[in-house]
């Protein structure tokens, strides 16, 4: 099943204030809005990846466990000082992972995200790919990231059983280790994005449905049925099957060992701009 996973397709947030939270990420992280649907707002964050802010009832949002430190999105920027000084963000320092050169912040809902500078002298996995590219990322010549924003580079999953959870993703989804230490295991998702596993002392119950998690993500796959069958062969029980409104690809959701919900999906014959971009870059056959 090697190379069946082709990046992070969706990083999804469920919130009762999509307009407020979307404006924060648009103005502060400078990731463009590519479409809206009713109160749901979608931003492009590099490659074929998007962040979706989906509207839920306030009562539902407030009764959903916070667990804001369990799943953390990490963005790459050209200048961290420019980012922080210009935008006057307050650095969040409590109960956070220790990752060299990463600064963490909280958005208006208290959800934590991280930023890290690109580097030529000491490039990480993301930099080794994008430093070779001639220009900043563009999405089919219709959208582009700002001069300072380079895109979503990694997700961090924290849990008490982080070692076992890293092994879960490595073995069940065939993700390769690119860095391993006593505090962190980093797996490659595609040519430039990664997923990190670290210790976290928060306890997270397994999700009963995709709607019971404030944060989730979906892997973009070349052949979702192949990945799905591999997971079934490994005795994993799918949480649910979801058909998107545009019917361009069904999503199968699972819980990982930490209780984090993730999905797998192949999107074809879609009119969405990020899917058209992906089809140009993925051999689905």
PDB file of C-alpha atoms in Angstrom, residues 1-283:
ATOM      1  CA  UNK A   1       0.000   0.000   0.000  1.00  0.00           C
ATOM      2  CA  UNK A   2       3.033   2.259  -0.292  1.00  0.00           C
ATOM      3  CA  UNK A   3       2.320   5.761  -1.611  1.00  0.00           C
ATOM      4  CA  UNK A   4      -1.467   5.317  -1.384  1.00  0.00           C
ATOM      5  CA  UNK A   5      -1.669   8.363   0.898  1.00  0.00           C
ATOM      6  CA  UNK A   6      -1.254  11.651  -0.943  1.00  0.00           C
ATOM      7  CA  UNK A   7      -1.224  14.295   1.747  1.00  0.00           C
ATOM      8  CA  UNK A   8      -3.683  15.947   4.087  1.00  0.00           C
ATOM      9  CA  UNK A   9      -6.839  16.668   2.146  1.00  0.00           C
ATOM     10  CA  UNK A  10      -8.854  18.303   4.917  1.00  0.00           C
ATOM     11  CA  UNK A  11      -8.109  19.702   8.336  1.00  0.00           C
ATOM     12  CA  UNK A  12     -11.575  20.282   9.733  1.00  0.00           C
ATOM     13  CA  UNK A  13     -12.748  22.468  12.596  1.00  0.00           C
ATOM     14  CA  UNK A  14     -16.295  22.499  13.933  1.00  0.00           C
ATOM     15  CA  UNK A  15     -17.291  25.808  15.485  1.00  0.00           C
ATOM     16  CA  UNK A  16     -20.349  27.939  16.209  1.00  0.00           C
ATOM     17  CA  UNK A  17     -18.518  31.100  15.047  1.00  0.00           C
ATOM     18  CA  UNK A  18     -17.156  30.298  11.596  1.00  0.00           C
ATOM     19  CA  UNK A  19     -17.051  33.942  10.512  1.00  0.00           C
ATOM     20  CA  UNK A  20     -14.922  34.979  13.486  1.00  0.00           C
ATOM     21  CA  UNK A  21     -12.508  32.064  13.356  1.00  0.00           C
ATOM     22  CA  UNK A  22     -12.194  32.242   9.555  1.00  0.00           C
ATOM     23  CA  UNK A  23     -11.383  35.960   9.726  1.00  0.00           C
ATOM     24  CA  UNK A  24      -8.658  35.223  12.278  1.00  0.00           C
ATOM     25  CA  UNK A  25      -6.914  32.713  10.012  1.00  0.00           C
ATOM     26  CA  UNK A  26      -7.398  34.867   6.914  1.00  0.00           C
ATOM     27  CA  UNK A  27      -5.989  38.018   8.514  1.00  0.00           C
ATOM     28  CA  UNK A  28      -3.335  36.481  10.760  1.00  0.00           C
ATOM     29  CA  UNK A  29      -2.068  33.429   8.918  1.00  0.00           C
ATOM     30  CA  UNK A  30      -2.906  34.891   5.493  1.00  0.00           C
ATOM     31  CA  UNK A  31      -4.422  31.695   4.090  1.00  0.00           C
ATOM     32  CA  UNK A  32      -7.005  32.588   1.406  1.00  0.00           C
ATOM     33  CA  UNK A  33     -10.680  31.675   1.391  1.00  0.00           C
ATOM     34  CA  UNK A  34     -11.454  29.576  -1.680  1.00  0.00           C
ATOM     35  CA  UNK A  35     -15.192  29.004  -1.153  1.00  0.00           C
ATOM     36  CA  UNK A  36     -18.104  29.281   1.246  1.00  0.00           C
ATOM     37  CA  UNK A  37     -21.252  27.211   1.663  1.00  0.00           C
ATOM     38  CA  UNK A  38     -23.895  28.704   3.916  1.00  0.00           C
ATOM     39  CA  UNK A  39     -21.930  29.342   7.145  1.00  0.00           C
ATOM     40  CA  UNK A  40     -19.149  26.882   6.277  1.00  0.00           C
ATOM     41  CA  UNK A  41     -15.885  28.461   5.088  1.00  0.00           C
ATOM     42  CA  UNK A  42     -12.943  26.758   3.364  1.00  0.00           C
ATOM     43  CA  UNK A  43      -9.366  28.102   3.232  1.00  0.00           C
ATOM     44  CA  UNK A  44      -6.523  26.820   1.084  1.00  0.00           C
ATOM     45  CA  UNK A  45      -3.330  26.123   3.018  1.00  0.00           C
ATOM     46  CA  UNK A  46      -0.895  24.848   0.375  1.00  0.00           C
ATOM     47  CA  UNK A  47      -0.611  21.843  -1.921  1.00  0.00           C
ATOM     48  CA  UNK A  48      -3.997  20.130  -2.226  1.00  0.00           C
ATOM     49  CA  UNK A  49      -4.816  20.767   1.449  1.00  0.00           C
ATOM     50  CA  UNK A  50      -7.632  22.890   2.833  1.00  0.00           C
ATOM     51  CA  UNK A  51      -8.886  23.941   6.244  1.00  0.00           C
ATOM     52  CA  UNK A  52     -12.648  23.849   6.666  1.00  0.00           C
ATOM     53  CA  UNK A  53     -14.524  25.744   9.369  1.00  0.00           C
ATOM     54  CA  UNK A  54     -17.920  24.068   9.663  1.00  0.00           C
ATOM     55  CA  UNK A  55     -20.850  25.570  11.523  1.00  0.00           C
ATOM     56  CA  UNK A  56     -22.377  23.683  14.463  1.00  0.00           C
ATOM     57  CA  UNK A  57     -24.911  24.769  17.066  1.00  0.00           C
ATOM     58  CA  UNK A  58     -23.418  26.683  19.961  1.00  0.00           C
ATOM     59  CA  UNK A  59     -24.789  24.210  22.509  1.00  0.00           C
ATOM     60  CA  UNK A  60     -23.154  21.342  20.633  1.00  0.00           C
ATOM     61  CA  UNK A  61     -19.835  23.186  20.384  1.00  0.00           C
ATOM     62  CA  UNK A  62     -19.785  24.057  24.076  1.00  0.00           C
ATOM     63  CA  UNK A  63     -20.589  20.518  25.184  1.00  0.00           C
ATOM     64  CA  UNK A  64     -17.975  18.927  22.896  1.00  0.00           C
ATOM     65  CA  UNK A  65     -14.767  18.237  24.869  1.00  0.00           C
ATOM     66  CA  UNK A  66     -12.132  20.907  24.223  1.00  0.00           C
ATOM     67  CA  UNK A  67      -8.989  18.774  23.945  1.00  0.00           C
ATOM     68  CA  UNK A  68      -7.346  21.688  22.158  1.00  0.00           C
ATOM     69  CA  UNK A  69      -3.844  20.415  22.857  1.00  0.00           C
ATOM     70  CA  UNK A  70      -4.348  16.958  21.354  1.00  0.00           C
ATOM     71  CA  UNK A  71      -4.275  17.891  17.654  1.00  0.00           C
ATOM     72  CA  UNK A  72      -2.120  20.835  16.601  1.00  0.00           C
ATOM     73  CA  UNK A  73      -1.649  22.218  13.084  1.00  0.00           C
ATOM     74  CA  UNK A  74       1.829  23.511  12.228  1.00  0.00           C
ATOM     75  CA  UNK A  75       2.347  26.187   9.561  1.00  0.00           C
ATOM     76  CA  UNK A  76       5.561  27.261   7.851  1.00  0.00           C
ATOM     77  CA  UNK A  77       6.411  30.966   7.443  1.00  0.00           C
ATOM     78  CA  UNK A  78       9.300  32.896   5.953  1.00  0.00           C
ATOM     79  CA  UNK A  79       9.742  35.112   9.005  1.00  0.00           C
ATOM     80  CA  UNK A  80       8.394  34.222  12.431  1.00  0.00           C
ATOM     81  CA  UNK A  81       9.320  37.636  13.827  1.00  0.00           C
ATOM     82  CA  UNK A  82       7.437  39.413  11.074  1.00  0.00           C
ATOM     83  CA  UNK A  83       4.467  37.164  11.701  1.00  0.00           C
ATOM     84  CA  UNK A  84       4.374  37.743  15.449  1.00  0.00           C
ATOM     85  CA  UNK A  85       5.365  41.406  15.509  1.00  0.00           C
ATOM     86  CA  UNK A  86       2.991  42.467  12.771  1.00  0.00           C
ATOM     87  CA  UNK A  87      -0.017  40.553  13.984  1.00  0.00           C
ATOM     88  CA  UNK A  88       0.392  41.006  17.741  1.00  0.00           C
ATOM     89  CA  UNK A  89      -0.475  37.437  18.614  1.00  0.00           C
ATOM     90  CA  UNK A  90      -0.076  36.289  22.204  1.00  0.00           C
ATOM     91  CA  UNK A  91       2.220  33.329  22.551  1.00  0.00           C
ATOM     92  CA  UNK A  92       0.698  30.319  24.308  1.00  0.00           C
ATOM     93  CA  UNK A  93       3.195  28.646  26.576  1.00  0.00           C
ATOM     94  CA  UNK A  94       1.313  26.327  28.926  1.00  0.00           C
ATOM     95  CA  UNK A  95       1.336  22.549  28.502  1.00  0.00           C
ATOM     96  CA  UNK A  96       2.846  22.566  25.024  1.00  0.00           C
ATOM     97  CA  UNK A  97       5.207  20.200  23.226  1.00  0.00           C
ATOM     98  CA  UNK A  98       8.868  21.091  23.044  1.00  0.00           C
ATOM     99  CA  UNK A  99       9.711  21.300  19.352  1.00  0.00           C
ATOM    100  CA  UNK A 100      12.819  23.271  18.366  1.00  0.00           C
ATOM    101  CA  UNK A 101      12.124  26.522  16.495  1.00  0.00           C
ATOM    102  CA  UNK A 102       8.326  26.201  16.812  1.00  0.00           C
ATOM    103  CA  UNK A 103       6.269  28.935  18.456  1.00  0.00           C
ATOM    104  CA  UNK A 104       2.729  28.148  19.576  1.00  0.00           C
ATOM    105  CA  UNK A 105      -0.297  30.424  19.686  1.00  0.00           C
ATOM    106  CA  UNK A 106      -3.982  30.183  20.516  1.00  0.00           C
ATOM    107  CA  UNK A 107      -6.764  31.255  18.184  1.00  0.00           C
ATOM    108  CA  UNK A 108      -9.938  32.976  19.503  1.00  0.00           C
ATOM    109  CA  UNK A 109     -11.455  29.596  20.464  1.00  0.00           C
ATOM    110  CA  UNK A 110      -8.396  28.515  22.423  1.00  0.00           C
ATOM    111  CA  UNK A 111      -7.295  26.006  19.790  1.00  0.00           C
ATOM    112  CA  UNK A 112      -3.506  25.873  19.572  1.00  0.00           C
ATOM    113  CA  UNK A 113      -1.504  26.117  16.352  1.00  0.00           C
ATOM    114  CA  UNK A 114       2.224  26.407  15.703  1.00  0.00           C
ATOM    115  CA  UNK A 115       4.453  28.334  13.330  1.00  0.00           C
ATOM    116  CA  UNK A 116       7.992  27.548  12.231  1.00  0.00           C
ATOM    117  CA  UNK A 117      10.367  29.399   9.942  1.00  0.00           C
ATOM    118  CA  UNK A 118      11.634  27.921   6.718  1.00  0.00           C
ATOM    119  CA  UNK A 119      15.369  27.372   6.542  1.00  0.00           C
ATOM    120  CA  UNK A 120      17.964  26.958   3.805  1.00  0.00           C
ATOM    121  CA  UNK A 121      20.919  26.199   6.073  1.00  0.00           C
ATOM    122  CA  UNK A 122      19.057  23.678   8.241  1.00  0.00           C
ATOM    123  CA  UNK A 123      16.099  22.547   6.138  1.00  0.00           C
ATOM    124  CA  UNK A 124      13.532  20.155   7.544  1.00  0.00           C
ATOM    125  CA  UNK A 125      11.414  17.740   5.502  1.00  0.00           C
ATOM    126  CA  UNK A 126       9.076  20.501   4.279  1.00  0.00           C
ATOM    127  CA  UNK A 127      11.925  22.853   3.350  1.00  0.00           C
ATOM    128  CA  UNK A 128      13.877  20.224   1.409  1.00  0.00           C
ATOM    129  CA  UNK A 129      10.983  20.012  -1.027  1.00  0.00           C
ATOM    130  CA  UNK A 130       9.795  23.612  -1.272  1.00  0.00           C
ATOM    131  CA  UNK A 131      13.250  25.230  -1.289  1.00  0.00           C
ATOM    132  CA  UNK A 132      13.736  23.607  -4.695  1.00  0.00           C
ATOM    133  CA  UNK A 133      10.569  25.121  -6.136  1.00  0.00           C
ATOM    134  CA  UNK A 134      10.922  28.327  -8.172  1.00  0.00           C
ATOM    135  CA  UNK A 135       7.959  30.240  -6.707  1.00  0.00           C
ATOM    136  CA  UNK A 136       5.592  30.370  -3.768  1.00  0.00           C
ATOM    137  CA  UNK A 137       2.694  27.971  -3.838  1.00  0.00           C
ATOM    138  CA  UNK A 138      -0.218  28.785  -6.134  1.00  0.00           C
ATOM    139  CA  UNK A 139      -3.503  26.970  -6.620  1.00  0.00           C
ATOM    140  CA  UNK A 140      -4.206  26.656 -10.345  1.00  0.00           C
ATOM    141  CA  UNK A 141      -3.134  30.297 -10.822  1.00  0.00           C
ATOM    142  CA  UNK A 142      -6.298  31.427  -8.996  1.00  0.00           C
ATOM    143  CA  UNK A 143      -5.085  31.641  -5.401  1.00  0.00           C
ATOM    144  CA  UNK A 144      -1.686  32.119  -3.836  1.00  0.00           C
ATOM    145  CA  UNK A 145      -0.241  32.180  -0.367  1.00  0.00           C
ATOM    146  CA  UNK A 146       1.190  35.415   0.960  1.00  0.00           C
ATOM    147  CA  UNK A 147       4.897  36.157   0.731  1.00  0.00           C
ATOM    148  CA  UNK A 148       5.308  35.129   4.363  1.00  0.00           C
ATOM    149  CA  UNK A 149       3.054  32.057   4.448  1.00  0.00           C
ATOM    150  CA  UNK A 150       4.367  28.751   3.078  1.00  0.00           C
ATOM    151  CA  UNK A 151       1.501  26.480   4.074  1.00  0.00           C
ATOM    152  CA  UNK A 152       0.430  23.655   6.359  1.00  0.00           C
ATOM    153  CA  UNK A 153       3.493  21.506   6.980  1.00  0.00           C
ATOM    154  CA  UNK A 154       2.537  19.115   9.751  1.00  0.00           C
ATOM    155  CA  UNK A 155      -0.044  17.844  12.208  1.00  0.00           C
ATOM    156  CA  UNK A 156       0.924  17.007  15.786  1.00  0.00           C
ATOM    157  CA  UNK A 157      -1.029  14.354  17.679  1.00  0.00           C
ATOM    158  CA  UNK A 158      -0.376  14.211  21.414  1.00  0.00           C
ATOM    159  CA  UNK A 159      -1.456  11.375  23.680  1.00  0.00           C
ATOM    160  CA  UNK A 160      -0.339   9.218  26.575  1.00  0.00           C
ATOM    161  CA  UNK A 161       0.099   6.288  24.187  1.00  0.00           C
ATOM    162  CA  UNK A 162       1.975   8.298  21.554  1.00  0.00           C
ATOM    163  CA  UNK A 163       4.530   5.564  20.815  1.00  0.00           C
ATOM    164  CA  UNK A 164       1.835   2.997  20.097  1.00  0.00           C
ATOM    165  CA  UNK A 165      -0.140   5.544  18.091  1.00  0.00           C
ATOM    166  CA  UNK A 166       2.853   6.366  15.894  1.00  0.00           C
ATOM    167  CA  UNK A 167       3.323   2.652  15.250  1.00  0.00           C
ATOM    168  CA  UNK A 168      -0.382   2.446  14.371  1.00  0.00           C
ATOM    169  CA  UNK A 169      -0.028   5.029  11.579  1.00  0.00           C
ATOM    170  CA  UNK A 170       3.271   3.587  10.430  1.00  0.00           C
ATOM    171  CA  UNK A 171       1.958   0.042  10.107  1.00  0.00           C
ATOM    172  CA  UNK A 172      -1.707   0.534   9.213  1.00  0.00           C
ATOM    173  CA  UNK A 173      -1.184   3.378   6.727  1.00  0.00           C
ATOM    174  CA  UNK A 174       2.378   2.596   5.622  1.00  0.00           C
ATOM    175  CA  UNK A 175       3.767   6.001   6.595  1.00  0.00           C
ATOM    176  CA  UNK A 176       7.559   6.117   6.787  1.00  0.00           C
ATOM    177  CA  UNK A 177       9.584   7.393   9.746  1.00  0.00           C
ATOM    178  CA  UNK A 178      11.738  10.388   8.868  1.00  0.00           C
ATOM    179  CA  UNK A 179      12.790  11.364  12.402  1.00  0.00           C
ATOM    180  CA  UNK A 180      12.662   9.622  15.766  1.00  0.00           C
ATOM    181  CA  UNK A 181      13.724  10.713  19.241  1.00  0.00           C
ATOM    182  CA  UNK A 182      12.802  10.102  22.859  1.00  0.00           C
ATOM    183  CA  UNK A 183      10.174  12.847  22.614  1.00  0.00           C
ATOM    184  CA  UNK A 184       8.891  12.715  19.052  1.00  0.00           C
ATOM    185  CA  UNK A 185       8.253  10.409  16.093  1.00  0.00           C
ATOM    186  CA  UNK A 186       7.719  12.122  12.748  1.00  0.00           C
ATOM    187  CA  UNK A 187       6.183  10.264   9.808  1.00  0.00           C
ATOM    188  CA  UNK A 188       6.088  11.433   6.198  1.00  0.00           C
ATOM    189  CA  UNK A 189       2.612  11.767   4.677  1.00  0.00           C
ATOM    190  CA  UNK A 190       3.701  12.860   1.187  1.00  0.00           C
ATOM    191  CA  UNK A 191       6.630  14.720  -0.358  1.00  0.00           C
ATOM    192  CA  UNK A 192       6.514  17.610   2.127  1.00  0.00           C
ATOM    193  CA  UNK A 193       3.883  17.192   4.863  1.00  0.00           C
ATOM    194  CA  UNK A 194       4.340  15.141   8.025  1.00  0.00           C
ATOM    195  CA  UNK A 195       2.532  13.919  11.108  1.00  0.00           C
ATOM    196  CA  UNK A 196       4.212  14.058  14.524  1.00  0.00           C
ATOM    197  CA  UNK A 197       3.487  11.989  17.611  1.00  0.00           C
ATOM    198  CA  UNK A 198       4.385  13.277  21.058  1.00  0.00           C
ATOM    199  CA  UNK A 199       3.402  12.746  24.667  1.00  0.00           C
ATOM    200  CA  UNK A 200       0.328  14.528  25.970  1.00  0.00           C
ATOM    201  CA  UNK A 201      -1.235  14.110  29.391  1.00  0.00           C
ATOM    202  CA  UNK A 202      -4.812  14.869  28.341  1.00  0.00           C
ATOM    203  CA  UNK A 203      -7.171  11.906  28.161  1.00  0.00           C
ATOM    204  CA  UNK A 204      -9.347  11.723  25.067  1.00  0.00           C
ATOM    205  CA  UNK A 205     -12.337   9.441  24.669  1.00  0.00           C
ATOM    206  CA  UNK A 206     -12.855   7.808  21.313  1.00  0.00           C
ATOM    207  CA  UNK A 207     -15.250   9.700  19.080  1.00  0.00           C
ATOM    208  CA  UNK A 208     -18.672   8.188  18.490  1.00  0.00           C
ATOM    209  CA  UNK A 209     -19.037  10.015  15.156  1.00  0.00           C
ATOM    210  CA  UNK A 210     -17.224  12.602  13.069  1.00  0.00           C
ATOM    211  CA  UNK A 211     -19.538  15.252  14.539  1.00  0.00           C
ATOM    212  CA  UNK A 212     -18.392  14.517  18.092  1.00  0.00           C
ATOM    213  CA  UNK A 213     -14.886  15.871  17.449  1.00  0.00           C
ATOM    214  CA  UNK A 214     -14.029  19.573  17.299  1.00  0.00           C
ATOM    215  CA  UNK A 215     -11.006  18.772  15.142  1.00  0.00           C
ATOM    216  CA  UNK A 216     -10.433  16.018  12.600  1.00  0.00           C
ATOM    217  CA  UNK A 217      -8.498  15.462   9.405  1.00  0.00           C
ATOM    218  CA  UNK A 218      -8.842  13.472   6.199  1.00  0.00           C
ATOM    219  CA  UNK A 219      -6.052  11.837   4.219  1.00  0.00           C
ATOM    220  CA  UNK A 220      -6.235  12.252   0.473  1.00  0.00           C
ATOM    221  CA  UNK A 221      -5.728   8.797  -1.097  1.00  0.00           C
ATOM    222  CA  UNK A 222      -5.019   7.519  -4.579  1.00  0.00           C
ATOM    223  CA  UNK A 223      -7.359   4.541  -4.057  1.00  0.00           C
ATOM    224  CA  UNK A 224      -9.509   4.818  -0.941  1.00  0.00           C
ATOM    225  CA  UNK A 225     -10.918   1.301  -1.341  1.00  0.00           C
ATOM    226  CA  UNK A 226      -7.405  -0.158  -1.250  1.00  0.00           C
ATOM    227  CA  UNK A 227      -6.595   1.745   1.962  1.00  0.00           C
ATOM    228  CA  UNK A 228      -9.984   0.894   3.442  1.00  0.00           C
ATOM    229  CA  UNK A 229      -9.559  -2.827   2.751  1.00  0.00           C
ATOM    230  CA  UNK A 230      -6.079  -2.765   4.265  1.00  0.00           C
ATOM    231  CA  UNK A 231      -7.494  -1.243   7.451  1.00  0.00           C
ATOM    232  CA  UNK A 232     -10.269  -3.843   7.541  1.00  0.00           C
ATOM    233  CA  UNK A 233      -7.687  -6.594   7.082  1.00  0.00           C
ATOM    234  CA  UNK A 234      -5.918  -5.190  10.138  1.00  0.00           C
ATOM    235  CA  UNK A 235      -9.124  -5.572  12.187  1.00  0.00           C
ATOM    236  CA  UNK A 236      -9.992  -1.875  12.301  1.00  0.00           C
ATOM    237  CA  UNK A 237     -13.665  -1.010  12.571  1.00  0.00           C
ATOM    238  CA  UNK A 238     -14.792   2.020  10.578  1.00  0.00           C
ATOM    239  CA  UNK A 239     -16.550   4.685  12.609  1.00  0.00           C
ATOM    240  CA  UNK A 240     -18.796   5.796   9.757  1.00  0.00           C
ATOM    241  CA  UNK A 241     -19.064   6.329   6.019  1.00  0.00           C
ATOM    242  CA  UNK A 242     -19.903   9.816   4.815  1.00  0.00           C
ATOM    243  CA  UNK A 243     -20.921  10.937   1.327  1.00  0.00           C
ATOM    244  CA  UNK A 244     -20.022  14.551   0.595  1.00  0.00           C
ATOM    245  CA  UNK A 245     -22.683  16.820  -0.866  1.00  0.00           C
ATOM    246  CA  UNK A 246     -20.968  17.004  -4.236  1.00  0.00           C
ATOM    247  CA  UNK A 247     -20.783  13.167  -4.344  1.00  0.00           C
ATOM    248  CA  UNK A 248     -17.175  13.337  -5.549  1.00  0.00           C
ATOM    249  CA  UNK A 249     -15.862  10.851  -3.021  1.00  0.00           C
ATOM    250  CA  UNK A 250     -16.982   8.972   0.073  1.00  0.00           C
ATOM    251  CA  UNK A 251     -15.064   9.371   3.325  1.00  0.00           C
ATOM    252  CA  UNK A 252     -14.438   6.518   5.745  1.00  0.00           C
ATOM    253  CA  UNK A 253     -13.756   7.643   9.314  1.00  0.00           C
ATOM    254  CA  UNK A 254     -11.775   5.771  11.963  1.00  0.00           C
ATOM    255  CA  UNK A 255     -10.485   6.362  15.486  1.00  0.00           C
ATOM    256  CA  UNK A 256      -6.755   6.042  16.026  1.00  0.00           C
ATOM    257  CA  UNK A 257      -5.327   4.642  19.266  1.00  0.00           C
ATOM    258  CA  UNK A 258      -5.409   8.054  20.945  1.00  0.00           C
ATOM    259  CA  UNK A 259      -9.105   8.582  20.184  1.00  0.00           C
ATOM    260  CA  UNK A 260      -8.364  11.088  17.401  1.00  0.00           C
ATOM    261  CA  UNK A 261     -10.738  10.759  14.456  1.00  0.00           C
ATOM    262  CA  UNK A 262      -9.273  10.645  10.944  1.00  0.00           C
ATOM    263  CA  UNK A 263     -10.722   9.947   7.521  1.00  0.00           C
ATOM    264  CA  UNK A 264      -9.596   8.553   4.185  1.00  0.00           C
ATOM    265  CA  UNK A 265     -10.961   9.696   0.838  1.00  0.00           C
ATOM    266  CA  UNK A 266     -10.338   9.675  -2.909  1.00  0.00           C
ATOM    267  CA  UNK A 267     -11.947  12.569  -4.786  1.00  0.00           C
ATOM    268  CA  UNK A 268     -12.420  12.302  -8.549  1.00  0.00           C
ATOM    269  CA  UNK A 269     -14.495  14.167 -11.124  1.00  0.00           C
ATOM    270  CA  UNK A 270     -14.787  17.045  -8.704  1.00  0.00           C
ATOM    271  CA  UNK A 271     -15.213  20.694  -9.647  1.00  0.00           C
ATOM    272  CA  UNK A 272     -13.494  21.910  -6.496  1.00  0.00           C
ATOM    273  CA  UNK A 273     -10.293  23.749  -7.254  1.00  0.00           C
ATOM    274  CA  UNK A 274      -8.084  21.835  -4.814  1.00  0.00           C
ATOM    275  CA  UNK A 275      -9.346  18.534  -6.248  1.00  0.00           C
ATOM    276  CA  UNK A 276      -8.583  19.634  -9.797  1.00  0.00           C
ATOM    277  CA  UNK A 277      -5.087  20.533  -8.610  1.00  0.00           C
ATOM    278  CA  UNK A 278      -4.697  17.128  -6.942  1.00  0.00           C
ATOM    279  CA  UNK A 279      -5.847  15.213 -10.018  1.00  0.00           C
ATOM    280  CA  UNK A 280      -3.105  16.925 -12.012  1.00  0.00           C
ATOM    281  CA  UNK A 281      -0.535  15.740  -9.508  1.00  0.00           C
ATOM    282  CA  UNK A 282      -1.822  12.268  -8.600  1.00  0.00           C
ATOM    283  CA  UNK A 283      -1.860   9.193 -10.769  1.00  0.00           C
TER     284      UNK A 283
END
